Amino acid sequence: MMQIDTERVLATLRRLARFGARGEGVCRPALSEDDMAARRWLADQMREAGLDARIDAVGNVYGRTPGARRALLVGSHSDSVPTGGWLDGALGVVFGIEAARVWRSQWPDAPIGIDVVSFSDEEGRYLSCLGSRAFCGELDAGQWDALAYEGRTLRQAAADAGLPSPQDLARLDPQRHLAYLEAHIEQGPRLDRAGLDIGVVTGIAGMHRYIATFSGRADHAGTTPMDMRHDAGMAAFEFAVECEARFRQVGAADSVWNFGAVAFKPGVANVVPKVAELTVELRDLSEDVMARMGAALAALAAERDGVRQVGVRLARQGALSPASMDARLCQALDQAAAARQGSRMAMPSGAIHDAMLLARHVPTGMMFVPSIDGRSHTPVENTADRHLALGAQVFFDGLREVARMFQATLPPGVAAT
Amino acid sequence: MMQIDTERVLATLRRLARFGARGEGVCRPALSEDDMAARRWLADQMREAGLDARIDAVGNVYGRTPGARRALLVGSHSDSVPTGGWLDGALGVVFGIEAARVWRSQWPDAPIGIDVVSFSDEEGRYLSCLGSRAFCGELDAGQWDALAYEGRTLRQAAADAGLPSPQDLARLDPQRHLAYLEAHIEQGPRLDRAGLDIGVVTGIAGMHRYIATFSGRADHAGTTPMDMRHDAGMAAFEFAVECEARFRQVGAADSVWNFGAVAFKPGVANVVPKVAELTVELRDLSEDVMARMGAALAALAAERDGVRQVGVRLARQGALSPASMDARLCQALDQAAAARQGSRMAMPSGAIHDAMLLARHVPTGMMFVPSIDGRSHTPVENTADRHLALGAQVFFDGLREVARMFQATLPPGVAAT
């Protein structure tokens, strides 16, 4: 089996973590100076690995294998949340660069090359998965002026960052890109708790978001007897408690939900809450399961409308369809892990990734390494060195397995790797 | 029975409502220009009624019956919340001025006079019940510089309003002031719903305020399985629902409570709430009942500490002792209502009033007129004209009853009214 240089992987990750370093964590929001400096450095790393690298109009760093007519596209994103950790998407970008480097040095004439990408703004300073959306042709021309952060449009921010004109976008090429593979930290506790090395992602959960609004009356909390109140706050509390019980009944084993935000008006100690707004988010790999949970939510809202003399209204705020990973790619990653004695599990991704966008267009696979204590998007985010090393090797081995698989389908006369 | 001029009462209330008028409501926060203009006008009204009137260092308008060695102190407050209604405390001040006017004209040599007061800042721009606290000697010298609104200290605001120096405070005189009586709108729905004319206040509920803090962990709401969460939000919701059930068990018939504010950190849709802060306020006429409810709250917090892997901490934020009204004054007001064929009920005051301060020092009585639909502290606050007229008459009759009662205890040789 071909060995990659896992020490180099760790060193590259640590050098990348210096861009925007904040203690143990990093601050590299999209198009910030530190983000752009990191991207220029990554482009240089890709060039050193033998790729033709450039930075496109939204900040995507894209490194192509010269000479190859077909390629596996690999990578992730190198931007971070403002108080982020050092790994997150950076891990997948560095795993990709290492894979491309070894690939180029070992098989310089391989018919299937490795193209590496670091997508821009996965974290959504301007738009969640901005870079991969643009790469997939899903960024509308109008969004350059419509998307903004702190009063600066995407168009202006990109120009200020020295990026080329909006026409100059790197694009997915279905003739060239046989598949997309992404490595990422899990960002959750499952692998860590189970003591496993590798997560083979079966799909990325979809997400439905709702706002439940409870409308009561703002009465004096001293003078209004309990039975005369229209208490929107208590109505919201009871709703959430009952809603959770129903989600447990109708959801699947991996379904998750969250009541992450609640706001009272007027929200003061001595006034009965007039309005309560409750944010409800639910996720699952299956649209059917999400539809079942949504129906339970709507039914509960209808049942509770008028209870406690409080009106209930439910509004859908947003939805993302789940994405399935390609079964052959899952199998290749699983076999690669097995061959390296890596313990592993198949698991859904509850978080959104660039792979969610790519999966709509090309066969896509994803691999997780454990997050210590499940932490991410915080400076304490970390993964054991041995998991970083094993992950990089398994990812490389998986790519080789996938390339072999596709090679069998290529026209005759193409040289084997 | 002596008739007061109820038309004059209504006219005086309407003229007072022009100060700081905002549509149907008024805006007269303490020491604002409109509040001070209203106070100067009220001082003039008191003088016309035959009183020696002045405005003291905190803005209290105090009108003394000249010649009398003893007096019933009557009144309320004429400041309002920023978007207040036209009645609130203004009603009690105007009822008091009318009573004093008739009293002076009918019994100029009565040994028990009527002193009228419009307390400053009952609504608490600088301090809740500021004027009555100062009047009762409960304002510390240090508070002149410690209390502030929008960066301006009470000392500065009083000077800017043209008030005399801080030494020049009108003061409760236990030798002179035999009792304090206050009329006010109910500010709640009980009289209006019951179709009654007059509320005889038996006491003013005390209030205990707590903050319950739930401490969990901020995890990604997509990647963290439900059974691995430390969800401070759901812990708070369940706590409030169960807490209400226990308050119903241990509270008295008139006990009230409110979960008026809740705050999540970080409070975003896709992060499991790390911290939830829940404000709990409870009120009752009895310290014992409040203590029982407080114990139930503390027991629940102890039981729930650690449930859902969330810590619970309970902190007392403030407390006001309940105040009992004087039973003889209650009886006098009740008899006065009965004599005018007024339907009535004995009831607690859930709201705080200047009477709460006075009751610590002199026998105190309070009377409510109905608030239409229970509304107050809003421009739609209103009371039917017939209730205003009946209330003013009953209040006057009650004062006469109270004066007779005290007269029986005065030294011999004092002339009867």
CSV table of N, CA, C and O in Angstrom, one decimal, chain A residues 193-236:
chain,number,residue,atom,x,y,z
A,193,ARG,N,-17.3,9.3,21.3
A,193,ARG,CA,-17.9,8.5,22.4
A,193,ARG,C,-17.8,7.0,22.1
A,193,ARG,O,-17.7,6.2,23.0
A,194,ALA,N,-17.9,6.6,20.8
A,194,ALA,CA,-17.9,5.2,20.5
A,194,ALA,C,-16.5,4.7,20.4
A,194,ALA,O,-16.2,3.5,20.2
A,195,GLY,N,-15.5,5.6,20.5
A,195,GLY,CA,-14.1,5.2,20.4
A,195,GLY,C,-13.7,4.6,19.0
A,195,GLY,O,-12.9,3.7,18.9
A,196,LEU,N,-14.3,5.2,17.9
A,196,LEU,CA,-14.0,4.8,16.6
A,196,LEU,C,-13.1,5.8,15.8
A,196,LEU,O,-13.0,6.9,16.2
A,197,ASP,N,-12.5,5.3,14.8
A,197,ASP,CA,-11.5,6.1,14.1
A,197,ASP,C,-12.0,6.9,12.9
A,197,ASP,O,-11.6,8.0,12.6
A,198,ILE,N,-13.0,6.3,12.2
A,198,ILE,CA,-13.4,6.8,10.9
A,198,ILE,C,-14.9,6.8,10.8
A,198,ILE,O,-15.5,5.8,11.2
A,199,GLY,N,-15.6,7.9,10.3
A,199,GLY,CA,-17.0,7.8,10.0
A,199,GLY,C,-17.2,7.9,8.5
A,199,GLY,O,-16.6,8.7,7.9
A,200,VAL,N,-17.9,6.9,8.0
A,200,VAL,CA,-18.2,6.9,6.6
A,200,VAL,C,-19.6,7.5,6.4
A,200,VAL,O,-20.6,6.9,7.0
A,201,VAL,N,-19.7,8.6,5.8
A,201,VAL,CA,-20.9,9.4,5.8
A,201,VAL,C,-21.9,8.8,4.8
A,201,VAL,O,-21.5,8.7,3.6
A,202,THR,N,-23.1,8.5,5.2
A,202,THR,CA,-24.1,7.9,4.3
A,202,THR,C,-24.9,9.0,3.6
A,202,THR,O,-25.5,8.8,2.5
A,203,GLY,N,-25.0,10.1,4.3
A,203,GLY,CA,-25.8,11.2,3.7
A,203,GLY,C,-25.8,12.4,4.6
A,203,GLY,O,-25.3,12.3,5.7
A,204,ILE,N,-26.2,13.5,4.1
A,204,ILE,CA,-26.2,14.8,4.9
A,204,ILE,C,-27.7,15.1,5.1
A,204,ILE,O,-28.5,15.2,4.2
A,205,ALA,N,-28.0,15.2,6.4
A,205,ALA,CA,-29.3,15.5,6.8
A,205,ALA,C,-29.9,16.7,6.2
A,205,ALA,O,-29.2,17.7,6.1
A,206,GLY,N,-31.1,16.7,5.8
A,206,GLY,CA,-31.8,17.9,5.4
A,206,GLY,C,-32.3,18.6,6.6
A,206,GLY,O,-32.2,18.1,7.8
A,207,MET,N,-32.8,19.8,6.5
A,207,MET,CA,-33.1,20.7,7.6
A,207,MET,C,-34.4,21.5,7.3
A,207,MET,O,-34.5,22.1,6.2
A,208,HIS,N,-35.4,21.4,8.2
A,208,HIS,CA,-36.5,22.3,8.0
A,208,HIS,C,-36.5,23.2,9.2
A,208,HIS,O,-36.3,22.8,10.4
A,209,ARG,N,-36.8,24.5,9.0
A,209,ARG,CA,-36.8,25.5,10.1
A,209,ARG,C,-38.2,26.2,10.1
A,209,ARG,O,-38.7,26.6,9.1
A,210,TYR,N,-38.7,26.3,11.3
A,210,TYR,CA,-40.0,26.9,11.5
A,210,TYR,C,-39.9,28.0,12.6
A,210,TYR,O,-39.1,27.9,13.5
A,211,ILE,N,-40.8,28.9,12.6
A,211,ILE,CA,-41.0,29.8,13.7
A,211,ILE,C,-42.5,29.6,14.1
A,211,ILE,O,-43.4,29.8,13.4
A,212,ALA,N,-42.6,29.3,15.4
A,212,ALA,CA,-44.0,29.2,16.0
A,212,ALA,C,-44.2,30.5,16.8
A,212,ALA,O,-43.4,30.8,17.7
A,213,THR,N,-45.3,31.2,16.4
A,213,THR,CA,-45.5,32.5,17.1
A,213,THR,C,-46.8,32.3,17.9
A,213,THR,O,-47.9,31.9,17.4
A,214,PHE,N,-46.7,32.7,19.2
A,214,PHE,CA,-47.8,32.6,20.2
A,214,PHE,C,-48.2,34.0,20.5
A,214,PHE,O,-47.4,34.8,20.9
A,215,SER,N,-49.5,34.3,20.3
A,215,SER,CA,-50.0,35.7,20.5
A,215,SER,C,-51.0,35.7,21.6
A,215,SER,O,-52.1,35.2,21.5
A,216,GLY,N,-50.6,36.4,22.7
A,216,GLY,CA,-51.5,36.5,23.8
A,216,GLY,C,-51.8,38.0,24.1
A,216,GLY,O,-52.0,38.8,23.2
A,217,ARG,N,-51.7,38.4,25.4
A,217,ARG,CA,-52.0,39.8,25.8
A,217,ARG,C,-51.0,40.2,26.9
A,217,ARG,O,-50.8,39.4,27.8
A,218,ALA,N,-50.5,41.4,26.7
A,218,ALA,CA,-49.6,41.9,27.7
A,218,ALA,C,-50.4,42.5,28.9
A,218,ALA,O,-50.8,43.6,28.8
A,219,ASP,N,-50.5,41.7,29.9
A,219,ASP,CA,-51.3,42.2,31.1
A,219,ASP,C,-50.3,42.4,32.3
A,219,ASP,O,-49.2,41.8,32.3
A,220,HIS,N,-50.7,43.2,33.2
A,220,HIS,CA,-49.9,43.5,34.4
A,220,HIS,C,-49.9,42.1,35.2
A,220,HIS,O,-50.9,41.5,35.5
A,221,ALA,N,-48.7,41.7,35.5
A,221,ALA,CA,-48.5,40.4,36.2
A,221,ALA,C,-48.8,40.4,37.6
A,221,ALA,O,-48.8,39.4,38.3
A,222,GLY,N,-49.1,41.6,38.2
A,222,GLY,CA,-49.6,41.7,39.6
A,222,GLY,C,-51.1,41.7,39.7
A,222,GLY,O,-51.7,41.1,40.6
A,223,THR,N,-51.7,42.4,38.7
A,223,THR,CA,-53.2,42.7,38.9
A,223,THR,C,-54.1,41.7,38.1
A,223,THR,O,-55.3,41.7,38.3
A,224,THR,N,-53.5,40.9,37.2
A,224,THR,CA,-54.3,40.0,36.4
A,224,THR,C,-54.3,38.6,37.0
A,224,THR,O,-53.3,38.0,37.1
A,225,PRO,N,-55.5,38.2,37.5
A,225,PRO,CA,-55.6,36.8,38.0
A,225,PRO,C,-55.2,35.8,37.0
A,225,PRO,O,-55.3,36.0,35.8
A,226,MET,N,-54.6,34.7,37.5
A,226,MET,CA,-54.1,33.7,36.6
A,226,MET,C,-55.1,33.2,35.6
A,226,MET,O,-54.7,33.0,34.4
A,227,ASP,N,-56.3,33.1,36.0
A,227,ASP,CA,-57.3,32.5,35.0
A,227,ASP,C,-57.8,33.5,34.0
A,227,ASP,O,-58.6,33.2,33.1
A,228,MET,N,-57.3,34.8,34.1
A,228,MET,CA,-57.7,35.8,33.1
A,228,MET,C,-56.6,36.1,32.1
A,228,MET,O,-56.7,37.0,31.3
A,229,ARG,N,-55.5,35.4,32.2
A,229,ARG,CA,-54.3,35.7,31.4
A,229,ARG,C,-54.4,35.1,30.0
A,229,ARG,O,-55.0,34.1,29.8
A,230,HIS,N,-53.7,35.8,29.1
A,230,HIS,CA,-53.4,35.2,27.8
A,230,HIS,C,-51.9,35.1,27.7
A,230,HIS,O,-51.3,35.9,27.1
A,231,ASP,N,-51.4,34.1,28.3
A,231,ASP,CA,-49.9,34.0,28.6
A,231,ASP,C,-49.2,33.3,27.4
A,231,ASP,O,-49.2,32.1,27.4
A,232,ALA,N,-48.7,34.1,26.5
A,232,ALA,CA,-48.0,33.6,25.3
A,232,ALA,C,-46.7,32.8,25.7
A,232,ALA,O,-46.4,31.8,25.0
A,233,GLY,N,-46.1,33.2,26.8
A,233,GLY,CA,-44.9,32.5,27.3
A,233,GLY,C,-45.1,31.1,27.7
A,233,GLY,O,-44.5,30.2,27.2
A,234,MET,N,-46.1,30.9,28.6
A,234,MET,CA,-46.4,29.6,29.1
A,234,MET,C,-46.9,28.7,28.0
A,234,MET,O,-46.6,27.5,27.9
A,235,ALA,N,-47.7,29.3,27.0
A,235,ALA,CA,-48.1,28.5,25.9
A,235,ALA,C,-47.0,28.0,25.1
A,235,ALA,O,-47.0,26.9,24.6
A,236,ALA,N,-45.9,28.8,24.9
A,236,ALA,CA,-44.8,28.4,24.1
A,236,ALA,C,-44.0,27.3,24.9
A,236,ALA,O,-43.5,26.3,24.3
